[in-house]
Coordinates of C-alpha atoms in Angstrom, one line a residue:
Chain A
X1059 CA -7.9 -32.9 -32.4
X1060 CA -7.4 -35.1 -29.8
X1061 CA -8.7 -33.9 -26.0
X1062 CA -7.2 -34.1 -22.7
X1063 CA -8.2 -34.4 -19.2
X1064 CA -5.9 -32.0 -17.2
X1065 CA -6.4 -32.9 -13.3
X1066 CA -4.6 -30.3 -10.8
X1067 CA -2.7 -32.7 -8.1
X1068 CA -1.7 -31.6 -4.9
X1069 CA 1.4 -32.8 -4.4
X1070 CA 2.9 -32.9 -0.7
X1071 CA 2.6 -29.0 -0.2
X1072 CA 4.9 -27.0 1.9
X1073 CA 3.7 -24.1 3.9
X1074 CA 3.4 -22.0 0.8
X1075 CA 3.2 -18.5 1.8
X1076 CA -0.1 -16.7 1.5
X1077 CA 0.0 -14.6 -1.5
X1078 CA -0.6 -10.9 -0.9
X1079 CA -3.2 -8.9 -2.7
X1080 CA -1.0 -7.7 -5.0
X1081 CA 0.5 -10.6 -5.7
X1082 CA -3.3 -12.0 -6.5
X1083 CA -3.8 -9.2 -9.2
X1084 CA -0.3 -10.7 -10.6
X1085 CA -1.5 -14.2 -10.6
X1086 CA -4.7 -13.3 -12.2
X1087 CA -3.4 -11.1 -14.9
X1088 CA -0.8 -14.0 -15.7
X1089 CA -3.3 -16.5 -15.9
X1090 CA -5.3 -14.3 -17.9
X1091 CA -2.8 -13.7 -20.8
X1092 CA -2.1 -17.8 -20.5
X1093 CA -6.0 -18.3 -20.9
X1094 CA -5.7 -16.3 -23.9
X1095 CA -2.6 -17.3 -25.4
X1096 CA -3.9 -21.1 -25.7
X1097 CA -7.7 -19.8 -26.2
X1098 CA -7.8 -22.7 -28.9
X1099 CA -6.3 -24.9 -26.7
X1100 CA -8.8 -24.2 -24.0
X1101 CA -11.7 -26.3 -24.8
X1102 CA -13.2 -26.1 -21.1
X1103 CA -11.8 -23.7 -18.6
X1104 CA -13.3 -26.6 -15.8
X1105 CA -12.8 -25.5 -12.2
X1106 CA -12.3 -26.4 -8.8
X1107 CA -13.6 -29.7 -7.5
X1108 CA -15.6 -29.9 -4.5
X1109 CA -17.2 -32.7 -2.3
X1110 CA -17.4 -36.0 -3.6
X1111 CA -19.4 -39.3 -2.7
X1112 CA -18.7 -43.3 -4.9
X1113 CA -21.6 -44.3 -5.9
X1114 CA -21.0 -48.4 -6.1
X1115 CA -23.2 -51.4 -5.8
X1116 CA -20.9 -52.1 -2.7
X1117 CA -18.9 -50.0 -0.2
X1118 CA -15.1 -49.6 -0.8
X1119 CA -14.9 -51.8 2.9
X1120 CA -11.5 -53.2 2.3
X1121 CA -9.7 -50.0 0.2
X1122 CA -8.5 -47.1 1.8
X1123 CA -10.8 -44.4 0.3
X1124 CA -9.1 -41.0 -0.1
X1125 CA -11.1 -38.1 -0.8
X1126 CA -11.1 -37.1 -4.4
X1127 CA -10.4 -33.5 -3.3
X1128 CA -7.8 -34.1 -1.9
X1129 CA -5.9 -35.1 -4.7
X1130 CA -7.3 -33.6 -7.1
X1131 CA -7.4 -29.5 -7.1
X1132 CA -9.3 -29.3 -10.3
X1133 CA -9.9 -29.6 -13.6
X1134 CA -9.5 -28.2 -17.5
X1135 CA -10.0 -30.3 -20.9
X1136 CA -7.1 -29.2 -23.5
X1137 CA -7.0 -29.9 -27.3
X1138 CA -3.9 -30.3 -28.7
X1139 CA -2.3 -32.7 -31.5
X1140 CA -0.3 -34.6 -28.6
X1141 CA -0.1 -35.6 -25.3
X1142 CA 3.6 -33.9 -25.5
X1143 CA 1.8 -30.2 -26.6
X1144 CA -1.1 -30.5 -24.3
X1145 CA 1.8 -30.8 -21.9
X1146 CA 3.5 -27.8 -23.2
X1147 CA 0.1 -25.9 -22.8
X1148 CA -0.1 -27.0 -19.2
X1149 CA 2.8 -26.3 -18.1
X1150 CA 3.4 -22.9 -19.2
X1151 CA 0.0 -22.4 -17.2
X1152 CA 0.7 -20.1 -14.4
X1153 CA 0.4 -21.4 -10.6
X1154 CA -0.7 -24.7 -11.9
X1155 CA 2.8 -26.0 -12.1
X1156 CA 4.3 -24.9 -9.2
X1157 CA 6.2 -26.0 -5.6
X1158 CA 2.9 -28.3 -3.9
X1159 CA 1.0 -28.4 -7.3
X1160 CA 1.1 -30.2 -10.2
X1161 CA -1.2 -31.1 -13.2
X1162 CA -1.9 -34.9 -14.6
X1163 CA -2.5 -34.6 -18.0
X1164 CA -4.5 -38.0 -19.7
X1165 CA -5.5 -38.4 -22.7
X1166 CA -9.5 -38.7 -23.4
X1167 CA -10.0 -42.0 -25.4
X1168 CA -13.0 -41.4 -28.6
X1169 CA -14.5 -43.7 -29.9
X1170 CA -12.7 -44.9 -32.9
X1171 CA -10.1 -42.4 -32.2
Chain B
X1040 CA -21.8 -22.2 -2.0
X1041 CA -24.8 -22.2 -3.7
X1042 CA -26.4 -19.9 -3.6
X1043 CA -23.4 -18.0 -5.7
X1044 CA -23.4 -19.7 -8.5
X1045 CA -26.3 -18.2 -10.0
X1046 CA -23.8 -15.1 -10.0
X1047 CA -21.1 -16.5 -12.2
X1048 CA -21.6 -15.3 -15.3
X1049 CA -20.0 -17.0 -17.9
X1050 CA -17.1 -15.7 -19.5
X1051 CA -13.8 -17.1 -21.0
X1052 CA -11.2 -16.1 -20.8
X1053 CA -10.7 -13.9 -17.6
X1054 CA -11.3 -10.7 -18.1
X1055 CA -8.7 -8.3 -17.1
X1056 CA -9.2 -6.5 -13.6
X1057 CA -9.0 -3.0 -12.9
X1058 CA -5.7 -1.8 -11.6
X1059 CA -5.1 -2.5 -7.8
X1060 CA -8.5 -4.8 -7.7
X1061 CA -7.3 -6.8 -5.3
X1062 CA -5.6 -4.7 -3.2
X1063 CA -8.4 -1.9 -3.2
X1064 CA -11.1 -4.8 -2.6
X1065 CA -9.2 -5.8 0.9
X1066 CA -9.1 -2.4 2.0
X1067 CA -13.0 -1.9 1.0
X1068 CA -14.0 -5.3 2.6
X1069 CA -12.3 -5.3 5.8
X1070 CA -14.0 -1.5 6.1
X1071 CA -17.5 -3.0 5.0
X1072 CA -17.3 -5.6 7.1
X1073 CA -15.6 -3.8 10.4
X1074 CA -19.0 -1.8 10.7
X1075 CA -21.2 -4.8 9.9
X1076 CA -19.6 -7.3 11.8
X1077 CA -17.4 -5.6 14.8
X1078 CA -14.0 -4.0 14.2
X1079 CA -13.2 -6.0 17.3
X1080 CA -13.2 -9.1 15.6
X1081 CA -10.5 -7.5 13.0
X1082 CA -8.1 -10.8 12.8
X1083 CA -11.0 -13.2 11.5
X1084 CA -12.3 -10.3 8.9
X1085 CA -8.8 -10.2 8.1
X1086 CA -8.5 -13.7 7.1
X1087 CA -12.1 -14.0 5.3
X1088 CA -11.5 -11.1 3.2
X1089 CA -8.4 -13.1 2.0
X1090 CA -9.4 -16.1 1.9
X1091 CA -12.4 -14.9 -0.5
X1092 CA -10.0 -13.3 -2.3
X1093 CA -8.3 -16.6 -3.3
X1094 CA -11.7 -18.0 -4.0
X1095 CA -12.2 -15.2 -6.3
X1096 CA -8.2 -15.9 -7.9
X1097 CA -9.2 -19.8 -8.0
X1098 CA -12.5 -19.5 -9.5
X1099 CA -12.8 -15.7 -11.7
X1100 CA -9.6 -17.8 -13.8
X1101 CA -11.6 -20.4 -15.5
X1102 CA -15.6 -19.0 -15.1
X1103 CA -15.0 -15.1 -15.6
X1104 CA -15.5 -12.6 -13.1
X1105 CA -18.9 -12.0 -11.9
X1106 CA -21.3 -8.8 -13.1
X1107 CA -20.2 -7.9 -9.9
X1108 CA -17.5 -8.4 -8.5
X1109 CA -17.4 -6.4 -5.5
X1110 CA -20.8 -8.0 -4.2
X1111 CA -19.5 -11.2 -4.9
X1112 CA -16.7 -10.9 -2.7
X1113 CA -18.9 -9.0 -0.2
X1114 CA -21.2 -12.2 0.0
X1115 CA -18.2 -15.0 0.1
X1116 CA -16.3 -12.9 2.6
X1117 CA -19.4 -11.6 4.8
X1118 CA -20.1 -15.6 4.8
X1119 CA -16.5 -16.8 5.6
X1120 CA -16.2 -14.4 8.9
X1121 CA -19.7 -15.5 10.4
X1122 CA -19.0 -19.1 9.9
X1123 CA -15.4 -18.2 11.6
X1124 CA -16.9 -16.5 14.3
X1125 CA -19.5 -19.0 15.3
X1126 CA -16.8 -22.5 14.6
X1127 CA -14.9 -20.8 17.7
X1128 CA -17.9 -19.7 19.6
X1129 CA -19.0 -23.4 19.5
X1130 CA -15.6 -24.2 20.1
X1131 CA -15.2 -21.9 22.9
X1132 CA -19.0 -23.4 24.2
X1133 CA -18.1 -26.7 24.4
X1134 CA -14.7 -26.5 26.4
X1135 CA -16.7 -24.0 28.8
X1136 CA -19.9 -26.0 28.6
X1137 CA -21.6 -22.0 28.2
X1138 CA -23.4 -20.8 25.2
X1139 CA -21.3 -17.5 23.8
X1140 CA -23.4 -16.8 20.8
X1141 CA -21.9 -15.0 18.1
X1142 CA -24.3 -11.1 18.1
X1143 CA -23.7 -10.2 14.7
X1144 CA -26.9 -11.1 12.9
X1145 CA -27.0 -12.1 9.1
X1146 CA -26.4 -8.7 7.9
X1147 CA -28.6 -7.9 4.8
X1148 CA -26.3 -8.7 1.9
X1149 CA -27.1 -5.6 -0.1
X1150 CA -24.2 -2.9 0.2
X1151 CA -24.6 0.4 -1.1
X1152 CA -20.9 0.3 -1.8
X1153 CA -21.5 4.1 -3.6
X1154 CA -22.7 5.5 -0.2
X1155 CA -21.3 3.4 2.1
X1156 CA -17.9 2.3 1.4
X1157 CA -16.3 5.9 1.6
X1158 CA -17.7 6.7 5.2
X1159 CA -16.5 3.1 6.5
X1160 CA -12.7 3.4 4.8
X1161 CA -12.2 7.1 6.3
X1162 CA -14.1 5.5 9.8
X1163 CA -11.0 2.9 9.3
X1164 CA -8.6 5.7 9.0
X1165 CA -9.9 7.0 12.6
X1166 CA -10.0 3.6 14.0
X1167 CA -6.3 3.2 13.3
X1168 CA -5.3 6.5 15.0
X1169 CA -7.1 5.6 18.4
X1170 CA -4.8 7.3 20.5
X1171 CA -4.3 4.1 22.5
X1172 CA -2.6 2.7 19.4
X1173 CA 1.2 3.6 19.1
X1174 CA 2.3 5.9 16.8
X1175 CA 4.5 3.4 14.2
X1176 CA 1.6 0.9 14.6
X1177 CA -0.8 3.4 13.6
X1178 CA 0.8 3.5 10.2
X1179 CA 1.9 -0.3 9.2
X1180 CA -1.6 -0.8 10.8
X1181 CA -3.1 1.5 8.2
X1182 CA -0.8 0.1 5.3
X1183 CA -2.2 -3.1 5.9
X1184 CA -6.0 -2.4 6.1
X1185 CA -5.9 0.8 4.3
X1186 CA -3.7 0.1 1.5
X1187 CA -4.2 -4.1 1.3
X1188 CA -0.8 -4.6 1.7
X1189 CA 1.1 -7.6 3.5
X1190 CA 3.6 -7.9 5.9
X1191 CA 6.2 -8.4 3.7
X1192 CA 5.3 -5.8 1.5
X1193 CA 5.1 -3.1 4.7
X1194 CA 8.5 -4.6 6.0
X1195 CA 10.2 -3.6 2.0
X1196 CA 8.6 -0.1 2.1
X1197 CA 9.0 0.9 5.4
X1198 CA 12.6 -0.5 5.9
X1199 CA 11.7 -2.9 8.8
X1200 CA 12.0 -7.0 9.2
X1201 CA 8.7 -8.6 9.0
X1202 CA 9.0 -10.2 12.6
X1203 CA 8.9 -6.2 13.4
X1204 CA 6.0 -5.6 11.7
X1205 CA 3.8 -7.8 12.4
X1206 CA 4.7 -7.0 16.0
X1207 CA 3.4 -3.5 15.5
X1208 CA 0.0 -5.4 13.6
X1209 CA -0.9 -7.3 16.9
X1210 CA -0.2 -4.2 18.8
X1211 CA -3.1 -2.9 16.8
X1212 CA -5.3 -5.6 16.8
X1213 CA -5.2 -5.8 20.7
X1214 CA -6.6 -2.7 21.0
X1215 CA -9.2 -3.4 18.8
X1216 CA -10.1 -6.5 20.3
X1217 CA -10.1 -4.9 23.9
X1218 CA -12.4 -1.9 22.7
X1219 CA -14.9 -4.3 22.0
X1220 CA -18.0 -3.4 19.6
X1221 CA -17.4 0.0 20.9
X1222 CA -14.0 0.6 18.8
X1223 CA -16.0 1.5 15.5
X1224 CA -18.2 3.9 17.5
X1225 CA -15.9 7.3 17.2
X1226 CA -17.8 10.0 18.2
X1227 CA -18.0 13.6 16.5
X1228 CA -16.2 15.2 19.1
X1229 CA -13.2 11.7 19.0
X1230 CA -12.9 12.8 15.4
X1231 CA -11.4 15.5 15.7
X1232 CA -9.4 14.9 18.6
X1233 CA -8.3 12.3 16.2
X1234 CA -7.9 14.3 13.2
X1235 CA -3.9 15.7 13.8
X1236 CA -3.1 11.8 14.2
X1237 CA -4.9 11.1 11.1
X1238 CA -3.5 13.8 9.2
X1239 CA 0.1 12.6 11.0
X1240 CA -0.5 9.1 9.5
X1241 CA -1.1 10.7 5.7
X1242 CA 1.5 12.5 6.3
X1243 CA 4.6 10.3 7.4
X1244 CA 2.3 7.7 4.1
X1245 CA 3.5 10.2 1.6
X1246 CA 6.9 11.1 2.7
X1247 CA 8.2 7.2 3.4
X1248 CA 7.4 7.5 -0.2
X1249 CA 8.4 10.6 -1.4
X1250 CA 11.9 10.8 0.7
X1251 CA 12.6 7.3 0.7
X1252 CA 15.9 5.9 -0.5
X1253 CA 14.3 2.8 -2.0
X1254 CA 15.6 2.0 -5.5
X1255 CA 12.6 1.4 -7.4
X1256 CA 10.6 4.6 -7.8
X1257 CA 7.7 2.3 -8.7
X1258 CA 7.7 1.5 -5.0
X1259 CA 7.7 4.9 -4.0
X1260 CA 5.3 5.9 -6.1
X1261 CA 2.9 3.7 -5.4
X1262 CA 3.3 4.8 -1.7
X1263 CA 2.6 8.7 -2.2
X1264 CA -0.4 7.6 -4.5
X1265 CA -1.7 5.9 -1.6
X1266 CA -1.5 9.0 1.0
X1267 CA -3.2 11.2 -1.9
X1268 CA -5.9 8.4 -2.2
X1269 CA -7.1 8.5 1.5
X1270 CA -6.3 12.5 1.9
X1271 CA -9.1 12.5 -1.6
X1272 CA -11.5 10.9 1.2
X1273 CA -10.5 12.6 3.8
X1274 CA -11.1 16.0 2.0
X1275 CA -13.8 15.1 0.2
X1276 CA -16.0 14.3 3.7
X1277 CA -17.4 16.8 6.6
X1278 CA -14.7 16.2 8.4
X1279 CA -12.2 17.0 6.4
X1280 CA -13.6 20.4 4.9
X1281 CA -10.9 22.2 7.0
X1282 CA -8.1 24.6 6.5
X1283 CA -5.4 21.8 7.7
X1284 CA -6.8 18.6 5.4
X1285 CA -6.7 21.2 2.5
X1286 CA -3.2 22.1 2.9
X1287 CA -2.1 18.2 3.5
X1288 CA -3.9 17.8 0.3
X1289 CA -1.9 20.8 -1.4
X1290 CA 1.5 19.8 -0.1
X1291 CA 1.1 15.8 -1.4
X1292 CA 0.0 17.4 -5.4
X1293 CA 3.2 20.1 -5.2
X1294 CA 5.4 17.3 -4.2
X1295 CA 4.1 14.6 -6.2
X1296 CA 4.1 16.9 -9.4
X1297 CA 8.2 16.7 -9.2
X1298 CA 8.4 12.9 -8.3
X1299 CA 9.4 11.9 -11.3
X1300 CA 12.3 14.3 -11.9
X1301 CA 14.4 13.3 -9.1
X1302 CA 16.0 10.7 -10.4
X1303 CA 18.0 10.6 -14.2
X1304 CA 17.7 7.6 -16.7
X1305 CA 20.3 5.6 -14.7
X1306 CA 18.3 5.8 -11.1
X1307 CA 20.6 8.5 -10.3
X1308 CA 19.5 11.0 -7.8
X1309 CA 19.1 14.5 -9.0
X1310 CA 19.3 18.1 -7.3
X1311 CA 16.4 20.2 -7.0
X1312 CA 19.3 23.0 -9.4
X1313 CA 19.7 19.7 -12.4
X1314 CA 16.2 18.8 -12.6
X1315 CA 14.6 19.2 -15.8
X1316 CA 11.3 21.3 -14.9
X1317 CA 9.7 20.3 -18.0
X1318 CA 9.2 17.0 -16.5
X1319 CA 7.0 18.4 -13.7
X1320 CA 3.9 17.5 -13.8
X1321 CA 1.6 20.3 -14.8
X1322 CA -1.9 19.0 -14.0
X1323 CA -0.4 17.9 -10.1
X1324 CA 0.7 21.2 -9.7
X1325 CA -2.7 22.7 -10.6
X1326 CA -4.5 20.6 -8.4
X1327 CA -2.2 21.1 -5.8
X1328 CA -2.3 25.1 -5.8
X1329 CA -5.7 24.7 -6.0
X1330 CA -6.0 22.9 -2.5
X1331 CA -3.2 25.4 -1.1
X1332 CA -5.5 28.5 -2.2
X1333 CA -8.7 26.1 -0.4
X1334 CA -6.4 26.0 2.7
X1335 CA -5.8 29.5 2.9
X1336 CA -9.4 30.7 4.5
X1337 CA -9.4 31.1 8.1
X1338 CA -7.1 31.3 10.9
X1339 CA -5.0 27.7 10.8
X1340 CA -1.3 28.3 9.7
X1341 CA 0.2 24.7 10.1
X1342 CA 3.1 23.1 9.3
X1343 CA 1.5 21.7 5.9
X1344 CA 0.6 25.0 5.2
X1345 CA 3.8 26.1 5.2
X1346 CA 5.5 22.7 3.2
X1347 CA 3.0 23.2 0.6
X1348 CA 3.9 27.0 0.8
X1349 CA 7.8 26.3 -0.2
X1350 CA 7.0 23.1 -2.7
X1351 CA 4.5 25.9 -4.5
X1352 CA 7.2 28.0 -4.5
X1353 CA 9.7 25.8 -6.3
X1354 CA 6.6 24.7 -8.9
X1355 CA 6.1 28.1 -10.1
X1356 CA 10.1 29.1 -10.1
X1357 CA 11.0 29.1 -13.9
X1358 CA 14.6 28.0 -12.6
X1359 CA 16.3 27.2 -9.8
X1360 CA 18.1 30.8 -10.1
X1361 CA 15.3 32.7 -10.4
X1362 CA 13.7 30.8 -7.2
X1363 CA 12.3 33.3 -5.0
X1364 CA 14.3 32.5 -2.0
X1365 CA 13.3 35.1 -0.1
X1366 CA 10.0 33.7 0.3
X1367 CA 11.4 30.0 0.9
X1368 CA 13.4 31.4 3.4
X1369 CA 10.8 33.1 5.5
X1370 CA 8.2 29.9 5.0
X1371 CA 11.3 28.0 6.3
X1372 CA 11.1 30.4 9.6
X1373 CA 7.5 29.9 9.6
X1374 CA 8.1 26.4 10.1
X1375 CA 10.0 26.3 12.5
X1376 CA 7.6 28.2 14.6
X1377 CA 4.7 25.9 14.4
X1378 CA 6.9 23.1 14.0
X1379 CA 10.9 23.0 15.8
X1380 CA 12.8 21.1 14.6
X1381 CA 16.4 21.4 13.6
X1382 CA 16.0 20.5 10.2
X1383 CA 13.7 23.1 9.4
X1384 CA 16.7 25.3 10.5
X1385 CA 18.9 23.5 8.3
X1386 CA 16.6 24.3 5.1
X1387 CA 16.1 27.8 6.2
X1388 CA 20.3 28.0 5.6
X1389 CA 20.2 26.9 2.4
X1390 CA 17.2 29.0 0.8
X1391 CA 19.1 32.0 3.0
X1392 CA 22.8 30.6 1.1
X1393 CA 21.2 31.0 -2.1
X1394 CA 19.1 34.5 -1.2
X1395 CA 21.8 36.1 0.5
X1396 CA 25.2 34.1 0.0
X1397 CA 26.6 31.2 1.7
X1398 CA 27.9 33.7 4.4
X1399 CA 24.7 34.4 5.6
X1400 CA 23.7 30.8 5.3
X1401 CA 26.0 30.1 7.8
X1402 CA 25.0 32.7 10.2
X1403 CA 21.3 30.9 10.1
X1404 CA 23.2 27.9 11.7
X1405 CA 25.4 29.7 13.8
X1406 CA 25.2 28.4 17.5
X1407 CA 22.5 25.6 16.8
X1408 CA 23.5 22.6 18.3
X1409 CA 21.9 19.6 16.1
X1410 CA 20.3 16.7 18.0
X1411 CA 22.4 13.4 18.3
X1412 CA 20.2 11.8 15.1
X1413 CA 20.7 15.1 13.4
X1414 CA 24.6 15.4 14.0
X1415 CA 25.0 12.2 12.9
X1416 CA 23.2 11.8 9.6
X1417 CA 25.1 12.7 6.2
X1418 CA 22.1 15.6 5.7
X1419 CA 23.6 17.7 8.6
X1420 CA 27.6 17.8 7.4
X1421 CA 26.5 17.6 3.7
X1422 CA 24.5 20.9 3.8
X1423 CA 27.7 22.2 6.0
X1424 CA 30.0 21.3 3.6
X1425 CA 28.4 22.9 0.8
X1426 CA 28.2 25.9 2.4
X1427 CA 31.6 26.2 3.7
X1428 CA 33.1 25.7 0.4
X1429 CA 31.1 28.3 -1.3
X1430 CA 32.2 30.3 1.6
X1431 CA 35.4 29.3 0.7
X1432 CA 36.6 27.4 3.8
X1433 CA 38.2 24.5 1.5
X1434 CA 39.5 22.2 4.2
X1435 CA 36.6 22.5 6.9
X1436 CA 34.3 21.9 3.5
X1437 CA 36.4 18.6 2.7
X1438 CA 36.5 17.3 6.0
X1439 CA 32.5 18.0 6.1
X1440 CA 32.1 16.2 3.2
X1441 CA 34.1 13.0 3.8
X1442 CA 32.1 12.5 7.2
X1443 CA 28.4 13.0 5.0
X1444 CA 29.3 10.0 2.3
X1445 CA 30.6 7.8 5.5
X1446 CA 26.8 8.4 6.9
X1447 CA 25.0 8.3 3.7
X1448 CA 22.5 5.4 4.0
X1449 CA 22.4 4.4 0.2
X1450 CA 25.0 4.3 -2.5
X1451 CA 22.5 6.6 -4.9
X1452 CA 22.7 9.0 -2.2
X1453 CA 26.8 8.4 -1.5
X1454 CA 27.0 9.3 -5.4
X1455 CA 25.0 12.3 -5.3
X1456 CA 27.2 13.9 -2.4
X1457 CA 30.4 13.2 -4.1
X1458 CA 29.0 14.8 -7.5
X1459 CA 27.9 17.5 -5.5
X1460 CA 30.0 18.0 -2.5
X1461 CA 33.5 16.9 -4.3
X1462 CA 33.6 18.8 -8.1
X1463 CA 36.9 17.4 -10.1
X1464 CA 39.3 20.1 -9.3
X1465 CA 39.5 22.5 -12.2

């Protein structure tokens, strides 16, 4: 089955509103039943992304270097027959695909795949 | 954030929290770290306790909760306010050119949450009745510390726009801040200066949820469970091993028992005569005569003594008929010794209308002249009305009754007066 690489992008983010408690217990339980709903979807939960440094054998001098964090919230690896159902999977993923958020989803090339 | 990840334990998927997690974690925290850190510096405890709380949403989803998830939070929140507190004092250091080192030290990380945590939510609850504090402040203040919710969440409940809330939160919070370290310190004697105001606070928790008009009973609900939740750790400390606690305690169970009953299948309010007493809840109704025979020793006779008096005696009437309205006619007078108030006089007429006829229900009003807020609510001309048509005074009734569904504040109420007030002529 062929794997993706499903990269949380912040997109230009309005002052969302800060969720209340409550409203975290929703979130979680709703991510929860997602998480289980595509359990064999789910090949690695990921997680947020933190600092970053390019390790190159020269600096990026002329580019301008944005900040992988940034862009990039976090990430998951999905399994699914198609770039078209991983897509499914993601976007029925509560608060990942939202107003300021979206998710990337790229297909992970194996060998001889 | 090392040195938490040797907490995360690994599990996938989530694991389901317990009911309210999040909500009863903010209250906990912002307690915990109030005594730890300085209730003075509420506003940044405030936003680390939700701002670990995210972390906890963001990372719990993909890695599991923790063993523990209290202590984890503890940790990332404790962290998140000392890092806070010492980015301003720097701040504040380099526009003065002084050094204003932040005092609170790197509190040892181990809570005894068992032991602990109840002392420092009820020491909350005294906090927010500081007499200095106004009275509507003291209870949105409460609701957000107490009861982890938001301002949006107090401004729904309480009936009040969110610019007025969170007007009443800085009111608060000034205070605090002023008090310095010295706001967390109340003394012995303090407490029980400050114990009417907290048992005021309970009080006016339950009944914005128990009397209020707000469509979803979920809501409500959830509001009354709250005022039994801190009156359970009010009761259940020194301080609250009184006569008075007891009987706040008593009067939330008797109530809460028939919370359910008030309202038919289509969110329809119902009278206290169509309610199907079945549906009371038996075990609330225990607990709560329990508490009201605990409040009974010594001299005290308050004003929740006598509520809990009159809701015990509507539990334990078979029917409404066979209500012993004698008795809720007396408690009524009771009352309104300890207490005045007009209304109290207006309930005493109708448990006299039903002992005595609506005759001498009447007479109970006769010559009281209701208060401007009292003349003009629907509660005032709706109880007049019914009276005066069971007296038989048809026209005075009718006119009553047309004024109490121009004043009723809600259409489930508007509905209940006309069923009630206006039968189909037969």
């Amino acid at each position: 089955m062929p794997k993706f690489l499903c990269l949380q992008r912040s997109l230009s983010a309005p002052d969302a509103e800060k969720p209340s408690p409550a409203q975290m217990q929703e979130m979680y339980a709703k991510f929860g039943a997602w998480a289980e709903k595509f359990k064999d979807n789910l090949v690695d939960m990921g997680g947020k992304l933190g600092n970053g440094k390019l390790a190159a054998t020269e600096p990026p001098a002329d580019r301008h270097f944005v900040e992988v964090k940034e862009l990039v919230g976090g990430y998951m690896i999905v399994s699914a027959s198609s770039l078209d159902e991983a897509m499914r999977v993601v976007k029925e993923c509560p608060g990942l695909v939202r107003p300021g958020s979206g998710c990337e989803v790229i297909e992970i090339q194996m060998p001889g795949g | 954030m090392q040195e938490l990840s040797g907490l995360n334990a690994p599990a996938s998927p989530p694991a389901s929290l317990p009911k309210h997690f999040f909500r009863r974690e903010y209250a906990n925290l912002v307690a915990l770290l109030s005594r730890r850190i300085g209730v003075h510096h509420i506003e940044a405890i405030e936003d680390a306790v939700q701002s670990a709380l995210m972390t906890a949403l963001e990372q719990w989803g993909h890695s599991g909760a923790p063993g523990n998830p209290s202590a984890w939070l503890y940790r990332v929140a404790h962290r998140r306010v000392l890092d806070e507190l010492r980015g301003a004092a720097r701040r504040r250091a380099i526009i003065s050119e002084q050094s204003d080192r932040v005092e609170a030290s790197e509190a040892p990380l181990e809570v005894s949450f068992e032991q602990e945590l109840p002392d420092d939510l009820l020491r909350m609850l005294f906090v927010c009745c500081d007499p200095q504090i106004p009275a509507a402040s003291q209870l949105v203040f409460s609701l957000k510390v107490l009861c982890g919710f938001d301002v949006r969440e107090i401004a729904l409940r309480l009936f009040l726009s969110e610019a007025n809330v969170y007007k009443k939160l800085s009111r608060a919070r000034q205070r605090l801040h002023a008090m310095g370290k010295e706001g967390w310190d109340v003394a012995g004697n303090q407490q029980n200066d400050r114990l009417p105001t907290v048992h005021h606070v309970l009080y006016l928790l339950f009944t914005e949820g128990y009397l209020s008009s707000h469509a979803e009973q979920a809501i409500r609900r959830e509001l009354c469970a709250e005022a039994i939740r801190l009156a359970t750790l009010l009761t259940a400390h020194r301080i609250g091993q009184e006569s008075t606690s007891r009987a706040l305690r008593a009067l939330m169970h008797l109530h809460m028992a028939r919370l359910g009953s008030r309202q038919d299948e289509t969110g329809a309010l119902l009278l206290l005569e169509e309610q199907e007493r079945s549906l009371w809840d038996q075990s609330e109704i225990q607990e709560g005569l329990k508490w009201l025979a605990a409040s009974a020793e010594g001299e005290t006779f308050s004003r929740y003594h006598a509520e809990a008096a009159i809701a015990a005696e509507h539990c334990l009437a078979p029917s409404f008929k066979d209500t012993r309205w004698h008795r809720v006619a007396e408690l009524y007078e009771l009352l309104e010794h300890v207490s005045p108030s007009p209304l109290h006089r207006l309930n005493r007429a109708i448990a006299t209308a039903e002992w005595k006829g609506a005759q001498a229900g009447l007479a109970v009003l006769k010559g009281v002249e209701p208060p401007t807020w009292l003349a003009g609510s629907y509660l005032w001309s709706a109880a007049q009305s019914d009276l005066l048509r069971r007296a038989g005074e048809k026209e005075k009734a009718r006119e009553r009754a047309l004024t109490a569904m121009k004043t009723a504040p809600n259409d489930a109420i508007r509905q209940l007066l006309k069923k009630r007030l206006m039968p189909p002529f037969h």
